[in-house]
Short mmCIF file of C-alpha atoms and ligand atoms in Angstrom, two decimals:
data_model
loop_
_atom_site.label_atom_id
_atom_site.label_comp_id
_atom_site.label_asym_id
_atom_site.label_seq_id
_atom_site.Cartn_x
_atom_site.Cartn_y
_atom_site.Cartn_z
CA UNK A 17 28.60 91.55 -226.75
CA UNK A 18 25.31 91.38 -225.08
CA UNK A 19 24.68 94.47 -223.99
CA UNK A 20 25.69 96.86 -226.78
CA UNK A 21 24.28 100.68 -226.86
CA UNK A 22 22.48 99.84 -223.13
CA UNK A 23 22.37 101.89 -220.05
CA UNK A 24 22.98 99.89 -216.88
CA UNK A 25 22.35 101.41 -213.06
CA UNK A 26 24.59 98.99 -210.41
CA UNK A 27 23.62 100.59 -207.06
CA UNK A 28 25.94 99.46 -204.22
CA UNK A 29 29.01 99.39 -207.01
CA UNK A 30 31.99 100.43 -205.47
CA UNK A 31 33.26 96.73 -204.02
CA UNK A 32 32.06 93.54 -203.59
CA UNK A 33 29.35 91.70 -205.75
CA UNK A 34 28.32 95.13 -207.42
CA UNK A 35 31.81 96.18 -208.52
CA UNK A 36 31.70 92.82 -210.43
CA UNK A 37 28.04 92.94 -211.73
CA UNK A 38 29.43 96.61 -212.84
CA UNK A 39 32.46 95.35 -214.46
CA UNK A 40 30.68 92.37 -216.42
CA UNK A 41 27.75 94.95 -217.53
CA UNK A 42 30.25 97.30 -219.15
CA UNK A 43 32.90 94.47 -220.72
CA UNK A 44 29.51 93.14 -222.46
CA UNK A 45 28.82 96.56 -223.86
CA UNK A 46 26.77 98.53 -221.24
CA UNK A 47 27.63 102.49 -220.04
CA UNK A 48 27.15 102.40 -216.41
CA UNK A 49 26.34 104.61 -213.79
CA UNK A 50 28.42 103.19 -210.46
CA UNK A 51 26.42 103.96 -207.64
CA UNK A 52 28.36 103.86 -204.22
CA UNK A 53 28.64 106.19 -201.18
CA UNK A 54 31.23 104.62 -199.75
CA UNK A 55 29.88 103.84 -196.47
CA UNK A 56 31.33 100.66 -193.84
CA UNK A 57 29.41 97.62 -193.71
CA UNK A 58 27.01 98.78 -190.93
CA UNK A 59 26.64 101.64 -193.02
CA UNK A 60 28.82 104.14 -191.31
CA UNK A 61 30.70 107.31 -193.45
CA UNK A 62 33.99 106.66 -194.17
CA UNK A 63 36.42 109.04 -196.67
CA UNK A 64 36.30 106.57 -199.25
CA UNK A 65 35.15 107.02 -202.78
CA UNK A 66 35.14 103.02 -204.39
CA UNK A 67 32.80 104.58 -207.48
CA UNK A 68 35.14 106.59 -208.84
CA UNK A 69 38.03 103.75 -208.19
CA UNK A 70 36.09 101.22 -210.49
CA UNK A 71 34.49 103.94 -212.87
CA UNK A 72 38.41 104.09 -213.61
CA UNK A 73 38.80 100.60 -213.79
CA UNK A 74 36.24 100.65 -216.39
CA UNK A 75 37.04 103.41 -218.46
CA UNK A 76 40.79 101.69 -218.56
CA UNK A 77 39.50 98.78 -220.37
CA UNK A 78 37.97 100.99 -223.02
CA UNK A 79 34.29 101.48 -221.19
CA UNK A 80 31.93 104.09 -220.34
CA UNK A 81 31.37 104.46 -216.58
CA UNK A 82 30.05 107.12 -214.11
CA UNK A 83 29.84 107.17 -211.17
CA UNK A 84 26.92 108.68 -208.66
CA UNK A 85 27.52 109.07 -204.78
CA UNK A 86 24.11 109.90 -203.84
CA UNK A 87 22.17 106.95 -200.94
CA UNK A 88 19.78 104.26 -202.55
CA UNK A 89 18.01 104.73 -198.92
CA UNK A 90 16.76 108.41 -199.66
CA UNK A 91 14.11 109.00 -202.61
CA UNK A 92 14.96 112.19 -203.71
CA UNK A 93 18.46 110.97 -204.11
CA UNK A 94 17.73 107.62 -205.55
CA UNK A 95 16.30 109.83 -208.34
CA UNK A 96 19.50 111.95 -208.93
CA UNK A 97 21.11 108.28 -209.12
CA UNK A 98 18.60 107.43 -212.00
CA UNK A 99 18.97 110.97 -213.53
CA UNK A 100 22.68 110.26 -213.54
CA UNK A 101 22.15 107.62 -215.93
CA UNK A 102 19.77 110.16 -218.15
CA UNK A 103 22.07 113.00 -218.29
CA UNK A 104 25.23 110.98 -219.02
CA UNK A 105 23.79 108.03 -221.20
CA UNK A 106 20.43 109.53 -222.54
CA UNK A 107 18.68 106.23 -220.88
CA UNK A 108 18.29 103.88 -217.93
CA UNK A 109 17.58 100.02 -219.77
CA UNK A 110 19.25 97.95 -216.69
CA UNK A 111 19.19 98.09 -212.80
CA UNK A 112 21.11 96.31 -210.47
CA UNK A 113 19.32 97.04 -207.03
CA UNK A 114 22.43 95.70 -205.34
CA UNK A 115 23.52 98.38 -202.51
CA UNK A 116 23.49 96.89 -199.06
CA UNK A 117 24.55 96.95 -195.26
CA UNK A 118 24.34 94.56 -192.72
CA UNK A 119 24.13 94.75 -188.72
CA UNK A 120 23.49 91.15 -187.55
CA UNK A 121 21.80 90.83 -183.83
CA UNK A 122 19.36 88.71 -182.58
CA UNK A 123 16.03 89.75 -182.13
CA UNK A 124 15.75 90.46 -178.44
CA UNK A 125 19.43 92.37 -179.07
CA UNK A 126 18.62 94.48 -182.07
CA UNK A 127 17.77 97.95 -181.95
CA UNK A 128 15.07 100.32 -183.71
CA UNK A 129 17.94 102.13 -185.30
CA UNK A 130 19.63 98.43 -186.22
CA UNK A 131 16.04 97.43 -188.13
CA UNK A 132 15.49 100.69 -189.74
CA UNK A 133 19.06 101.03 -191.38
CA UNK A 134 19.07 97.63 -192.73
CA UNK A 135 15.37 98.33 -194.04
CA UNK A 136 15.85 101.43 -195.75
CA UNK A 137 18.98 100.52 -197.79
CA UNK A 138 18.12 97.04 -198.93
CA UNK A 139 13.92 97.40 -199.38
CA UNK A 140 13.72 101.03 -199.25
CA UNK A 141 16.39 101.36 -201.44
CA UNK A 142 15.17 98.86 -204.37
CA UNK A 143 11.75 100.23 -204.47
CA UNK A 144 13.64 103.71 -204.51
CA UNK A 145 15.46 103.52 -207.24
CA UNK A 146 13.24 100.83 -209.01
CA UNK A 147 10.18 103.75 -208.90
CA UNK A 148 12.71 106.21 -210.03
CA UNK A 149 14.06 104.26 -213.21
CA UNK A 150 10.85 102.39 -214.61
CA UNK A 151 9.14 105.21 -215.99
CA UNK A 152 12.03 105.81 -218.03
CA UNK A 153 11.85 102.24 -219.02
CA UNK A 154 7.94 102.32 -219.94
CA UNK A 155 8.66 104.78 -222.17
CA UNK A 156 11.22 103.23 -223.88
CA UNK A 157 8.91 99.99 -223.67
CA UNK A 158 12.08 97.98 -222.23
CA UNK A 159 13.59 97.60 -219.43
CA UNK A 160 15.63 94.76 -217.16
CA UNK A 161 15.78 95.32 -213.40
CA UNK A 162 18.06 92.42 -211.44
CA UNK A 163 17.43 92.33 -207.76
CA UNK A 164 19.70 91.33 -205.26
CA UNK A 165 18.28 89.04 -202.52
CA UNK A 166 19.51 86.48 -200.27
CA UNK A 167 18.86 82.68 -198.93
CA UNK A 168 19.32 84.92 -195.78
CA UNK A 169 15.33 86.08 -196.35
CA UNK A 170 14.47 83.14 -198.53
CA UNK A 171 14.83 80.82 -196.21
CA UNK A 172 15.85 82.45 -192.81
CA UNK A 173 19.12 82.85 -191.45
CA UNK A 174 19.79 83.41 -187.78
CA UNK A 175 20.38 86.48 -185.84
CA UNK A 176 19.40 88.50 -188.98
CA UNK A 177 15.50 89.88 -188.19
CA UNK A 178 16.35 93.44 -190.48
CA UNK A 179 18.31 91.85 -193.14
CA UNK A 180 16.11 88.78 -193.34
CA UNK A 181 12.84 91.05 -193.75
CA UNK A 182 14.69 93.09 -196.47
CA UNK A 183 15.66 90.58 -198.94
CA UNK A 184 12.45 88.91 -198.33
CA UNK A 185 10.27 91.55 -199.06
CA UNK A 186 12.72 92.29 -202.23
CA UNK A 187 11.32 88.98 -203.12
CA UNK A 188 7.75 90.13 -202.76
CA UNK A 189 8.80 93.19 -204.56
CA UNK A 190 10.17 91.19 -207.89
CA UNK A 191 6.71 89.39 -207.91
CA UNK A 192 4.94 92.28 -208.04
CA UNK A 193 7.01 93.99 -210.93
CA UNK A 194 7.31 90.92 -212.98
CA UNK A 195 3.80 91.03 -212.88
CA UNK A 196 3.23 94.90 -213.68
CA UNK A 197 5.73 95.72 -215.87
CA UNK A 198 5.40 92.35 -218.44
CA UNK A 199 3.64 94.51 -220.45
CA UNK A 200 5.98 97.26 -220.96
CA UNK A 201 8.78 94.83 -221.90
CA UNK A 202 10.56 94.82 -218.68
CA UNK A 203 11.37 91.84 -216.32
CA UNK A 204 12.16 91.58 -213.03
CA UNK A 205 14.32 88.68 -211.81
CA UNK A 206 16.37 88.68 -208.36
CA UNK A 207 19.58 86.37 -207.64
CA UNK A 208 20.53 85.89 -204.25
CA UNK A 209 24.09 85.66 -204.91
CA UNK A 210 27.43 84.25 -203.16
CA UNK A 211 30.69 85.44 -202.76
CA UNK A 212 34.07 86.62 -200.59
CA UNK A 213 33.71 89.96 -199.36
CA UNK A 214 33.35 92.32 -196.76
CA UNK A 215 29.62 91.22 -195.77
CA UNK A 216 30.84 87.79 -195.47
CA UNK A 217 34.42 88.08 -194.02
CA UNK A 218 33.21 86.67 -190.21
CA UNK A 219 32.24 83.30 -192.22
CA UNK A 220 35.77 82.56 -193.16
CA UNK A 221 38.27 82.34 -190.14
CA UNK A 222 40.81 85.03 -190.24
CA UNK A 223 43.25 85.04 -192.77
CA UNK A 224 41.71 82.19 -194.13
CA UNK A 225 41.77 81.77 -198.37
CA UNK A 226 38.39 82.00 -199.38
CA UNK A 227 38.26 78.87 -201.65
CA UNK A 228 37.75 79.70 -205.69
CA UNK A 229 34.05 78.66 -205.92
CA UNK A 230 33.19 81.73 -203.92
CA UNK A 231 35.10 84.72 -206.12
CA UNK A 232 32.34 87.26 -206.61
CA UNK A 233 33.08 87.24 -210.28
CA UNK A 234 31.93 84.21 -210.50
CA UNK A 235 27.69 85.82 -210.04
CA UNK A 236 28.03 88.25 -212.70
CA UNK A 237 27.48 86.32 -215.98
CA UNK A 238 23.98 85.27 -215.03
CA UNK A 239 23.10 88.92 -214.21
CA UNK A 240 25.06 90.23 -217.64
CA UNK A 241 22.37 87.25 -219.12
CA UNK A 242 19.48 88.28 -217.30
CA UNK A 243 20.03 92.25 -218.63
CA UNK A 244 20.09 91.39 -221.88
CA UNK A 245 17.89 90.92 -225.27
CA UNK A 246 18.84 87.16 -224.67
CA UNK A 247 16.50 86.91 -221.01
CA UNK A 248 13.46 88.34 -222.34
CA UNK A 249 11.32 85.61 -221.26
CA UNK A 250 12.81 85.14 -217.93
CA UNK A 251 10.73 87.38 -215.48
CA UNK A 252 9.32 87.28 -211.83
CA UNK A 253 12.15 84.38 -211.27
CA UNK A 254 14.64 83.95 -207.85
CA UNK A 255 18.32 82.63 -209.11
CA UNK A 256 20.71 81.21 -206.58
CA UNK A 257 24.46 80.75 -207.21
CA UNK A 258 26.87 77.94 -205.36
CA UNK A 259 29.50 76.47 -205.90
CA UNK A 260 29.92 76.38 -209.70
CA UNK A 261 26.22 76.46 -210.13
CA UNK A 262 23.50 78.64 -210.75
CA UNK A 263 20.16 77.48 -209.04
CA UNK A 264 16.72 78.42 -209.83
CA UNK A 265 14.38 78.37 -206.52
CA UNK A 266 10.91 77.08 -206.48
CA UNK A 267 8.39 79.93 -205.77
CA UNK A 268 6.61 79.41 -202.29
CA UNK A 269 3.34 77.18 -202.50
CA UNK A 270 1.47 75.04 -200.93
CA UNK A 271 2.63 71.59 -200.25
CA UNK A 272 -0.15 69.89 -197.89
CA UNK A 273 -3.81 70.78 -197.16
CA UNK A 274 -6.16 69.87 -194.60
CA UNK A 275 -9.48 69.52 -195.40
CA UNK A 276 -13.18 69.96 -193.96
CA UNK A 277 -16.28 70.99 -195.62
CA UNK A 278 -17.75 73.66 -193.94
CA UNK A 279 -14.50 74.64 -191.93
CA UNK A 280 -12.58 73.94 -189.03
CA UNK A 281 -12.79 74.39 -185.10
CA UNK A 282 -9.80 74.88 -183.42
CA UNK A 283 -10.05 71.71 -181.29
CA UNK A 284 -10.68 69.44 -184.37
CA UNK A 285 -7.94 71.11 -186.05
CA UNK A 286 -5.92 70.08 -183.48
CA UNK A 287 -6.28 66.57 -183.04
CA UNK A 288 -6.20 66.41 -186.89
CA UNK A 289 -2.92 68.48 -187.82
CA UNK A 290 -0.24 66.02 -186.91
CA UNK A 291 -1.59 63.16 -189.73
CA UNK A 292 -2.47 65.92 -192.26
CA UNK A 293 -0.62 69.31 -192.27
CA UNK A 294 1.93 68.16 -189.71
CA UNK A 295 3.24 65.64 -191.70
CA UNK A 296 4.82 67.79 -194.60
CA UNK A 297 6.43 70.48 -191.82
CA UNK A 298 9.17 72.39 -193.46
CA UNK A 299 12.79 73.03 -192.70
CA UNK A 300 13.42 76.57 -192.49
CA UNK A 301 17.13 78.41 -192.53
CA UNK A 302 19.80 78.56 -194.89
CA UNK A 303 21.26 75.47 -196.67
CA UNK A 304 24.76 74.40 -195.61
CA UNK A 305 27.49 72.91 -197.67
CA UNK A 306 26.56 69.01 -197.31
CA UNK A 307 22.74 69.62 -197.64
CA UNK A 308 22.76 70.38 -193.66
CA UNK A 309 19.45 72.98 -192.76
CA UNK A 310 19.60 75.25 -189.64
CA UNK A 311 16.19 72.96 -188.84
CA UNK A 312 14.01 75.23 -186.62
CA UNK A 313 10.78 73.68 -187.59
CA UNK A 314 10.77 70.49 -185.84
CA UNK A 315 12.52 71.77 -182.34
CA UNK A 316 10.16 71.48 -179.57
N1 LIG B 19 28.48 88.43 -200.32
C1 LIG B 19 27.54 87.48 -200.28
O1 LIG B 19 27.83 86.28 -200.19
C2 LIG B 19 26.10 87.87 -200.37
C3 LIG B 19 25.14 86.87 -200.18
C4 LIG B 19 23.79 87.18 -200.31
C5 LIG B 19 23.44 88.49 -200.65
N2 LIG B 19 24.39 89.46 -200.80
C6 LIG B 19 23.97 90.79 -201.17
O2 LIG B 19 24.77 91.27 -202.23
C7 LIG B 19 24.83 92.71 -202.17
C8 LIG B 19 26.28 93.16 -202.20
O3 LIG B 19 26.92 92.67 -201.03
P1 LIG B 19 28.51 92.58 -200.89
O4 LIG B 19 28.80 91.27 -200.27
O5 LIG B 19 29.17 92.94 -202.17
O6 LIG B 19 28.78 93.72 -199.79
P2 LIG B 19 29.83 94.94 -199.74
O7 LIG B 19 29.74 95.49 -198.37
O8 LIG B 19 31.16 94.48 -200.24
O9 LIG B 19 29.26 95.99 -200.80
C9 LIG B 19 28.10 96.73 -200.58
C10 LIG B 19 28.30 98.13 -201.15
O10 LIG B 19 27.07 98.86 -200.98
C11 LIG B 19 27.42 100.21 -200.66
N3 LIG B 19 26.29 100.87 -199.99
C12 LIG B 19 25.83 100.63 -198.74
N4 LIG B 19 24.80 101.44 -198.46
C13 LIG B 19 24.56 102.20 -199.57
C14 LIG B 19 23.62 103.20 -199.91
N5 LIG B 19 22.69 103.60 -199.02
N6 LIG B 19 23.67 103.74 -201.14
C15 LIG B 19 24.60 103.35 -202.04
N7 LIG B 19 25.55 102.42 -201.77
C16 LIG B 19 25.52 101.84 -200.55
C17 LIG B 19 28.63 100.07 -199.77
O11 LIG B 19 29.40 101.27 -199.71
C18 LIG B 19 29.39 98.91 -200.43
O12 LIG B 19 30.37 99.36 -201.35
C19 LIG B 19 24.06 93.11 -200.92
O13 LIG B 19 22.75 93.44 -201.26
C20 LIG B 19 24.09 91.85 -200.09
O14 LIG B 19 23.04 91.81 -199.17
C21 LIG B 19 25.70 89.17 -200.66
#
């Protein structure tokens, strides 16, 4: 088992992708603390409880599993989520910043309250818990934190402004870590995953099978990999999953430059961009089955 005698923290836990990421961390070894609250996919209360359904789940396959009902998007309670994992397990060596909501609009349609929600429970959220847990992993001097992103903010995906800015900045956010906390023996990887559930539903027509290459089982191995001894020189990385694939995206960087000793004015710029820069325009939004783009770059 890879994850013997670790502590894992799967935010987000109760269904979907973190139930699974949950499920594979504790069949390889890991206690884990099952963070949900239960809410709808806009984020809205509902009666249900899904951490203590798949803290049961676990603990009927021989695991260790609590769970912890407190928000990702408030920092006080983040850190009860953390201290969860301290009080029941004595550590916190893995999180899974994984919690999430969605409320798709377009720009010119989406609200304050629509950006803000989105905001606080994907990027608020990570850095919540993320400055909770760490200092418990410094100490310990190790520490794996798997962050959940999406092509969505990668690349761009339409009518999703709040989301979008989210999972990119979670990007920005694994950067940063990799960076400050390679020295304390934690990494910092993020997987922007793929898989039937909830979130997704509205892609797949009603009642439609979703077909196998899309079970959300099928992300957790990689982030079972990436929270183990095994990863420990895979940091500051972005991991895609597709079909039966995992993908490894190239970090942003420049492709083309343009240039001018001493500078450029605007109007030389101009007449110049098209041969240089303008050449190597890219292709933003997410990649289709087929290799298709939602190509923004080029329309007029
Ligand atoms: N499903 C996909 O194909 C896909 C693709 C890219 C990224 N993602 C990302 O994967 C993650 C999981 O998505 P999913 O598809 O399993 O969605 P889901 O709606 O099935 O699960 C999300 C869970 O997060 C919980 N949650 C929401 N707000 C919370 C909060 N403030 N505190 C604690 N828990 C909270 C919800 O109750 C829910 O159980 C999200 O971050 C999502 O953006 C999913």
């Amino acid at each position: 088992m890879l994850l013997e005698g670790r502590v894992a923290v799967v935010t987000g836990a109760g269904r979907g992708l973190g139930r699974e990421f949950a499920l594979a961390l504790a069949s390889e070894g890991a206690a884990v603390v099952v963070n949900d609250i239960g809410v709808g996919l806009r984020g809205e209360t509902t009666e249900e409880d899904p951490a203590s359904a798949v803290c049961a789940e676990i603990e009927a396959v021989g695991g260790r599993a609590v769970p912890a009902h407190d928000s990702v998007a408030d920092f006080e309670a983040a850190g009860r989520i953390v201290a969860t994992a301290v009080d029941a397990f004595g550590a916190v060596d893995i999180l899974v910043n994984n919690a999430g909501i969605v409320r798709d609009r377009t720009l010119v349609k989406m609200d304050e309250a629509d950006f803000d929600a989105v905001v606080a429970t994907h990027l608020k959220g990570a850095f919540n818990c993320a400055r909770h847990a760490v200092p418990h992993m410094k100490a310990a001097g190790r520490g794996r934190i798997v962050n959940i992103t999406s092509s969505a903010g990668l690349r761009g995906n339409f009518g999703q402004t709040n989301y979008a800015a989210a999972k990119a900045g979670i990007m920005g956010m694994t950067f940063v870590w990799a960076l400050e906390l390679a020295r304390s023996g934690i990494t910092v990887n993020a997987l922007a995953p793929a898989g039937a559930t909830r979130m997704t539903a509205s892609l797949h027509g009603d009642g439609d099978e979703p077909p196998p290459t899309l079970d959300p089982a099928l992300n957790a191995p990689l982030v079972a990999f990436l929270a183990s001894d095994r990863a420990a020189h895979v940091n500051g990385q972005v991991f895609g999953r597709t079909d039966w694939s995992f993908t490894l995206f190239q970090h942003p960087k420049p492709v083309a430059w343009m240039h001018r000793d001493g500078g450029w004015d605007a109007a030389t710029l101009a007449d110049q961009f098209d041969t240089m820069l303008g050449a190597h325009l890219q292709p933003v939004g997410m990649v289709m089955p087929g290799g298709l783009s939602q190509d923004a770059a080029r329309t007029p």
